[in-house]
Amino acid sequence: MLNKLKDILEKFNTKINEIETLEQLEQIKQDFSGKDSPLIPILKSIKSASPEERQEVGKLANDVKIEISTKLNAKFDTFQKNILKEKLASEKIDVSLVGTDIKFGTKHPLNLVIEEISDIFTEIGYEMVDGQEVEQDLFNFQNLNLPIGHPARDMQDTFYINDEIVMRTHCTNMTARMLTELSKQKTNEKNLAAISYGNVYRRDDDDATHSHQFMQIDGFAVGQKVSFANLKWILKYMCQRLFNENVNIRLRPSFFPFTEPSVEVDVSCFKCEGKGCSLCKQSGWIEILGAGMINEQVMELNGLDPKTTTGLAFGIGVERIAMLKFGINNIRSFYENNVKFLDQFKFYGE
Ligand code: DAH
């Protein structure tokens, strides 16, 4: 039996030294270990051997078994390492090759302006609220002091869905809705500051500076002591954040039915610093938005008491700000989705 064992080991050693492929190694593993191992019949026959022989054969059989499995494992290990080596060699990356261009999207310039203005106001406590693009005449006009038949309705030529429903002509509709909601609150002191943005619609002929659909941001703040000074401060603060910290503002009297007094706000030209250039048409000033103190009528129409609650309001044309900020002279550029145009804003704000 001892010789048989030595024989098995010898055979195994010759075979394992000759192998060249993983398949051959698998075959040897099957032939010399597991259920087909030639050691099994020997181990079985040990039972009938004499005690001395049993001890000797048992020890050798065990040694042979261990040697076989150690060598098999070592060989498998070498194969695996070689396979990995080959794989690494064949999959080597040539870093000098020209790569494939990954196209990143860009934020739309109108969204950049909206984000910037939203941040300015939400940082100081204004709440961002949603408005309705398809709106009741009530909130778009009547509750903003524009009753049916009011001549000032002509300032905003309107798409009517039916007699009572319109495509909103401005984002100021949100102010009417929010004031009405505020009036229903049980608190004595009515305080609220909010902004809202979105599309508005007017029956305008499209040209380089007008579109029948455009975007606005509207905001208001109401409370017990909201004053015209607050309005001036907030407008200047916004302009300095939006353009640069050296700009100044100028207020000109204007008219909006929902504000009294109403103002048109000019910002000192951020390009020439007021000296006069093509952007400000040599005047040093650029008109940027409309604003005012919320008309007492509007407070009343929405259920608030103008004696105790006052408010400021402002409405900003997003396209206009974007055109000024980015030096764009045709409003249509915003709606054409020309990738070359949009790509220019890729790194804005970084
Ligand atoms: N809604 C006005 C428009 O579209 C803009 C406006 C002016 C909004 C004054 C306001 C405001 O909230 O106070 O022409």
Coordinates of C-alpha atoms and ligand atoms in Angstrom, one line a residue:
M1 CA 0.0 0.0 0.0
L2 CA 2.9 2.3 0.8
N3 CA 4.2 1.8 -2.7
K4 CA 0.9 2.4 -4.2
L5 CA 0.7 5.7 -2.4
K6 CA 4.1 6.7 -3.5
D7 CA 3.2 5.7 -7.0
I8 CA 0.1 8.0 -6.9
L9 CA 2.1 10.9 -5.7
E10 CA 4.7 10.4 -8.4
K11 CA 2.1 10.2 -11.1
F12 CA 0.5 13.3 -9.8
N13 CA 3.8 15.2 -9.6
T14 CA 4.7 14.3 -13.2
K15 CA 1.2 15.3 -14.5
I16 CA 1.0 18.6 -12.6
N17 CA 4.5 19.6 -13.9
E18 CA 3.4 19.0 -17.5
I19 CA 0.1 20.9 -17.6
E20 CA -0.2 23.9 -19.7
T21 CA -3.9 24.9 -19.6
L22 CA -6.5 25.5 -17.0
E23 CA -8.6 22.7 -18.5
Q24 CA -5.8 20.2 -17.9
L25 CA -5.5 21.4 -14.3
E26 CA -9.2 21.0 -13.8
Q27 CA -8.8 17.4 -15.1
I28 CA -6.0 16.6 -12.7
K29 CA -8.0 18.0 -9.9
Q30 CA -10.8 15.7 -10.8
D31 CA -8.5 12.7 -11.2
F32 CA -6.5 13.1 -8.0
S33 CA -8.9 14.6 -5.5
G34 CA -12.6 14.5 -4.7
K35 CA -14.7 11.4 -5.2
D36 CA -12.5 9.9 -8.0
S37 CA -9.3 10.1 -6.0
P38 CA -7.2 6.9 -6.2
L39 CA -6.5 7.5 -2.5
I40 CA -10.1 6.5 -1.6
P41 CA -9.8 2.8 -2.2
I42 CA -6.5 2.7 -0.3
L43 CA -8.0 4.5 2.7
K44 CA -10.9 2.1 2.6
S45 CA -8.7 -0.9 2.7
I46 CA -6.7 0.4 5.7
K47 CA -9.3 -1.1 7.9
S48 CA -8.1 -4.6 7.1
A49 CA -4.4 -3.9 7.7
S50 CA -2.4 -4.6 10.8
P51 CA -2.3 -1.9 13.4
E52 CA 1.4 -0.9 12.6
E53 CA 0.7 -0.8 8.9
R54 CA -2.5 1.1 9.5
Q55 CA -0.6 3.8 11.3
E56 CA 2.1 4.1 8.7
V57 CA -0.2 4.0 5.7
G58 CA -2.6 6.3 7.3
K59 CA 0.1 8.9 7.9
L60 CA 1.5 8.6 4.4
A61 CA -2.0 8.7 2.8
N62 CA -2.7 11.9 4.8
D63 CA 0.6 13.5 3.7
V64 CA -0.1 12.6 0.1
K65 CA -3.6 14.0 0.3
I66 CA -2.2 17.3 1.7
E67 CA 0.6 17.5 -0.8
I68 CA -1.8 17.0 -3.7
S69 CA -4.3 19.6 -2.5
T70 CA -1.5 22.2 -1.7
K71 CA 0.1 21.8 -5.1
L72 CA -3.3 22.0 -6.8
N73 CA -4.1 25.2 -5.0
A74 CA -0.7 26.7 -5.8
K75 CA -1.2 25.9 -9.4
F76 CA -4.7 27.4 -9.5
D77 CA -3.2 30.5 -7.9
T78 CA -0.6 30.8 -10.6
F79 CA -3.1 30.4 -13.3
Q80 CA -5.3 33.1 -11.9
K81 CA -2.5 35.5 -11.5
N82 CA -1.5 34.9 -15.1
I83 CA -5.0 35.4 -16.4
L84 CA -5.2 38.7 -14.5
K85 CA -1.8 39.8 -15.9
E86 CA -3.0 39.0 -19.4
K87 CA -6.2 40.8 -18.9
L88 CA -4.5 43.9 -17.6
A89 CA -2.1 43.9 -20.5
S90 CA -4.8 43.5 -23.1
E91 CA -7.1 46.1 -21.5
K92 CA -4.5 48.8 -20.9
I93 CA -5.9 52.3 -21.5
D94 CA -4.1 54.5 -23.8
V95 CA -4.5 57.9 -22.1
S96 CA -3.0 59.7 -25.1
L97 CA -6.0 58.7 -27.3
V98 CA -8.5 61.3 -28.2
G99 CA -11.6 60.8 -26.0
T100 CA -15.3 60.9 -26.8
D101 CA -16.9 64.3 -26.2
I102 CA -19.5 64.2 -23.5
K103 CA -22.1 66.8 -24.0
F104 CA -23.3 68.5 -20.9
G105 CA -26.6 70.5 -20.8
T106 CA -26.7 74.1 -19.8
K107 CA -29.1 76.1 -17.7
H108 CA -31.3 78.3 -19.8
P109 CA -30.4 82.0 -19.4
L110 CA -33.9 82.8 -18.3
N111 CA -33.6 80.2 -15.6
L112 CA -30.3 81.7 -14.5
V113 CA -32.0 85.0 -14.0
I114 CA -34.9 83.5 -12.2
E115 CA -32.6 81.5 -9.9
E116 CA -30.6 84.6 -9.1
I117 CA -33.6 86.8 -8.3
S118 CA -35.3 84.0 -6.4
D119 CA -32.2 83.6 -4.3
I120 CA -32.0 87.3 -3.5
F121 CA -35.5 87.4 -2.2
T122 CA -35.8 84.0 -0.5
E123 CA -32.6 84.6 1.4
I124 CA -34.2 87.6 3.1
G125 CA -37.4 85.8 4.0
Y126 CA -39.6 86.0 0.9
E127 CA -41.6 82.9 0.3
M128 CA -41.6 81.3 -3.2
V129 CA -45.2 80.5 -4.2
D130 CA -46.8 79.0 -7.3
G131 CA -49.1 80.9 -9.5
Q132 CA -51.8 79.9 -12.0
E133 CA -51.1 80.4 -15.8
V134 CA -54.8 79.9 -16.6
E135 CA -56.4 82.3 -14.2
Q136 CA -59.8 83.7 -13.3
D137 CA -60.4 87.2 -14.6
L138 CA -61.1 88.0 -10.9
F139 CA -57.5 87.5 -9.8
N140 CA -55.8 88.6 -13.0
F141 CA -57.8 91.9 -13.2
Q142 CA -60.8 92.6 -10.9
N143 CA -59.1 92.1 -7.5
L144 CA -56.2 94.2 -8.8
N145 CA -58.4 97.2 -9.3
L146 CA -59.0 96.5 -12.9
P147 CA -62.8 96.0 -13.0
I148 CA -64.5 94.8 -16.2
G149 CA -64.5 97.5 -18.8
H150 CA -61.6 99.4 -17.1
P151 CA -59.6 101.2 -19.7
A152 CA -56.3 100.2 -18.1
R153 CA -57.1 96.6 -19.2
D154 CA -55.9 97.7 -22.7
M155 CA -52.4 98.0 -21.3
Q156 CA -52.4 94.2 -21.3
D157 CA -54.0 92.8 -24.4
T158 CA -55.5 89.5 -23.2
F159 CA -56.1 85.9 -24.4
Y160 CA -59.5 85.0 -23.1
I161 CA -60.4 81.3 -22.6
N162 CA -64.0 82.5 -21.9
D163 CA -65.6 85.5 -20.2
E164 CA -64.3 84.5 -16.8
I165 CA -61.0 82.7 -17.5
V166 CA -57.9 84.2 -19.1
M167 CA -54.3 83.3 -19.8
R168 CA -52.7 85.4 -17.1
T169 CA -51.2 88.7 -18.4
H170 CA -48.9 89.1 -15.5
C171 CA -47.6 87.3 -12.4
T172 CA -49.4 89.9 -10.2
N173 CA -52.3 87.5 -10.2
M174 CA -50.4 85.7 -7.5
T175 CA -50.5 88.8 -5.3
A176 CA -54.3 89.0 -5.5
R177 CA -54.6 85.3 -4.6
M178 CA -52.2 85.5 -1.7
L179 CA -53.8 88.7 -0.3
T180 CA -57.2 87.0 -0.4
E181 CA -55.7 84.0 1.4
L182 CA -54.0 86.2 4.0
S183 CA -57.3 88.0 4.7
K184 CA -58.8 84.6 5.7
Q185 CA -56.2 84.0 8.4
K186 CA -57.4 84.5 11.9
T187 CA -54.4 86.5 13.1
N188 CA -54.8 90.3 13.7
E189 CA -51.5 91.2 12.2
K190 CA -51.3 90.3 8.5
N191 CA -47.7 89.8 7.5
L192 CA -46.5 88.1 4.3
A193 CA -43.7 88.5 1.8
A194 CA -43.8 86.3 -1.3
I195 CA -42.5 86.0 -4.9
S196 CA -43.7 84.0 -7.8
Y197 CA -42.5 83.5 -11.4
G198 CA -43.7 82.0 -14.6
N199 CA -45.0 82.5 -18.0
V200 CA -47.4 85.3 -18.9
Y201 CA -49.4 85.8 -22.1
R202 CA -50.3 88.9 -24.1
R203 CA -51.8 89.4 -27.6
D204 CA -48.7 91.2 -28.8
D205 CA -47.1 91.0 -32.2
D206 CA -43.8 89.2 -31.8
D207 CA -40.7 91.3 -32.7
A208 CA -37.1 91.6 -31.5
T209 CA -38.1 92.8 -28.0
H210 CA -41.7 91.5 -27.7
S211 CA -43.2 88.0 -27.5
H212 CA -46.8 86.9 -26.9
Q213 CA -45.5 84.6 -24.2
F214 CA -42.7 85.7 -21.8
M215 CA -41.7 85.4 -18.1
Q216 CA -42.1 87.6 -15.1
I217 CA -41.2 87.5 -11.5
D218 CA -43.6 89.3 -9.2
G219 CA -43.2 90.0 -5.5
F220 CA -44.8 91.8 -2.6
A221 CA -44.5 92.3 1.1
V222 CA -47.4 93.3 3.3
G223 CA -47.4 94.1 7.0
Q224 CA -48.3 96.7 9.6
K225 CA -45.5 99.2 8.8
V226 CA -44.4 98.5 5.3
S227 CA -43.4 101.8 3.8
F228 CA -42.2 103.4 0.6
A229 CA -38.7 103.5 2.1
N230 CA -38.8 99.7 2.4
L231 CA -39.7 99.5 -1.3
K232 CA -36.8 101.8 -2.2
W233 CA -34.4 99.7 -0.1
I234 CA -35.5 96.4 -1.5
L235 CA -35.3 97.5 -5.1
K236 CA -31.8 99.0 -4.6
Y237 CA -30.7 95.9 -2.8
M238 CA -31.9 93.7 -5.6
C239 CA -30.3 95.7 -8.3
Q240 CA -26.9 95.8 -6.5
R241 CA -27.0 92.0 -6.1
L242 CA -28.2 91.4 -9.6
F243 CA -25.9 93.8 -11.5
N244 CA -23.1 95.1 -9.3
E245 CA -22.7 96.7 -5.9
N246 CA -22.0 100.1 -7.3
V247 CA -25.3 100.6 -9.2
N248 CA -27.8 103.1 -8.0
I249 CA -31.5 103.3 -8.7
R250 CA -33.9 106.1 -9.8
L251 CA -37.6 106.1 -9.4
R252 CA -39.9 107.8 -11.9
P253 CA -43.7 108.3 -11.3
S254 CA -45.8 105.9 -13.3
F255 CA -49.2 104.3 -13.3
F256 CA -50.4 100.8 -12.4
P257 CA -54.0 100.3 -11.2
F258 CA -52.8 98.0 -8.4
T259 CA -50.2 100.3 -6.9
E260 CA -50.4 103.9 -5.6
P261 CA -48.0 105.5 -5.8
S262 CA -46.6 103.6 -8.8
V263 CA -43.0 103.9 -10.0
E264 CA -40.9 102.9 -12.9
V265 CA -37.5 101.8 -11.7
D266 CA -34.3 102.7 -13.6
V267 CA -30.9 101.3 -12.7
S268 CA -27.7 103.3 -13.3
C269 CA -26.0 101.7 -16.3
F270 CA -23.9 98.9 -15.1
K271 CA -21.9 98.8 -18.3
C272 CA -20.7 102.5 -18.5
E273 CA -21.3 103.3 -14.8
G274 CA -23.7 106.1 -15.9
K275 CA -21.4 107.8 -18.3
G276 CA -23.5 107.0 -21.3
C277 CA -23.1 104.1 -23.8
S278 CA -25.1 102.2 -26.4
L279 CA -26.7 99.9 -23.7
C280 CA -28.2 102.8 -21.9
K281 CA -28.8 104.8 -25.1
Q282 CA -26.4 107.5 -23.8
S283 CA -28.7 108.3 -20.9
G284 CA -26.7 106.6 -18.1
W285 CA -30.0 104.9 -16.9
I286 CA -31.8 101.7 -17.9
E287 CA -35.4 101.0 -17.2
I288 CA -35.8 97.6 -15.5
L289 CA -39.1 97.2 -13.7
G290 CA -42.4 98.5 -12.3
A291 CA -43.2 98.8 -8.7
G292 CA -45.3 100.7 -6.1
M293 CA -47.2 100.6 -2.8
I294 CA -50.2 98.2 -3.0
N295 CA -53.2 100.3 -3.8
E296 CA -55.7 100.6 -0.9
Q297 CA -58.4 99.5 -3.2
V298 CA -56.5 96.3 -3.8
M299 CA -56.2 95.7 -0.1
E300 CA -59.9 96.1 0.3
L301 CA -60.9 94.1 -2.8
N302 CA -58.9 91.2 -1.3
G303 CA -60.4 91.5 2.2
L304 CA -57.6 93.3 4.0
D305 CA -57.9 96.6 5.9
P306 CA -55.7 99.2 4.3
K307 CA -55.7 101.2 7.5
T308 CA -53.7 98.6 9.3
T309 CA -52.1 96.7 6.5
T310 CA -49.8 98.3 3.9
G311 CA -47.6 96.7 1.2
L312 CA -45.0 97.1 -1.4
A313 CA -45.0 95.3 -4.8
F314 CA -42.8 94.9 -7.8
G315 CA -42.9 93.1 -11.2
I316 CA -39.9 92.1 -13.2
G317 CA -39.7 91.1 -16.8
V318 CA -37.3 88.1 -16.9
E319 CA -36.4 88.4 -20.6
R320 CA -35.6 92.1 -20.2
I321 CA -33.2 91.5 -17.3
A322 CA -31.6 88.6 -19.2
M323 CA -31.1 90.6 -22.4
L324 CA -29.5 93.4 -20.4
K325 CA -27.3 91.2 -18.3
F326 CA -26.1 89.0 -21.1
G327 CA -26.1 91.6 -23.9
I328 CA -28.7 89.8 -26.0
N329 CA -30.6 91.9 -28.5
N330 CA -33.2 89.6 -29.9
I331 CA -35.8 88.1 -27.5
R332 CA -36.4 85.2 -29.9
S333 CA -33.0 83.8 -29.0
F334 CA -34.5 82.6 -25.7
Y335 CA -37.1 80.4 -27.4
E336 CA -35.2 78.8 -30.3
N337 CA -33.3 76.3 -28.2
N338 CA -30.2 76.8 -30.4
V339 CA -27.5 74.8 -28.7
K340 CA -24.7 77.1 -29.7
F341 CA -26.6 80.0 -28.1
L342 CA -27.3 78.1 -24.9
D343 CA -23.8 76.8 -24.7
Q344 CA -22.5 80.3 -24.0
F345 CA -24.1 80.2 -20.6
K346 CA -22.3 77.0 -19.6
F347 CA -19.9 78.5 -17.1
Y348 CA -22.1 81.4 -15.9
G349 CA -21.8 81.9 -12.2
E350 CA -19.0 79.4 -11.7
Ligands
DAH1 N1 -47.9 93.6 -13.6 C1 -47.2 94.7 -14.2 C2 -47.0 94.4 -15.7 O1 -47.0 93.3 -16.1 C3 -45.9 94.9 -13.5 C4 -46.0 95.3 -12.2 C5 -45.9 96.7 -11.8 C6 -46.1 94.4 -11.1 C7 -46.0 97.1 -10.5 C8 -46.2 94.8 -9.8 C9 -46.1 96.2 -9.5 O2 -46.4 94.0 -8.8 O3 -46.2 96.6 -8.3 O4 -46.8 95.4 -16.4

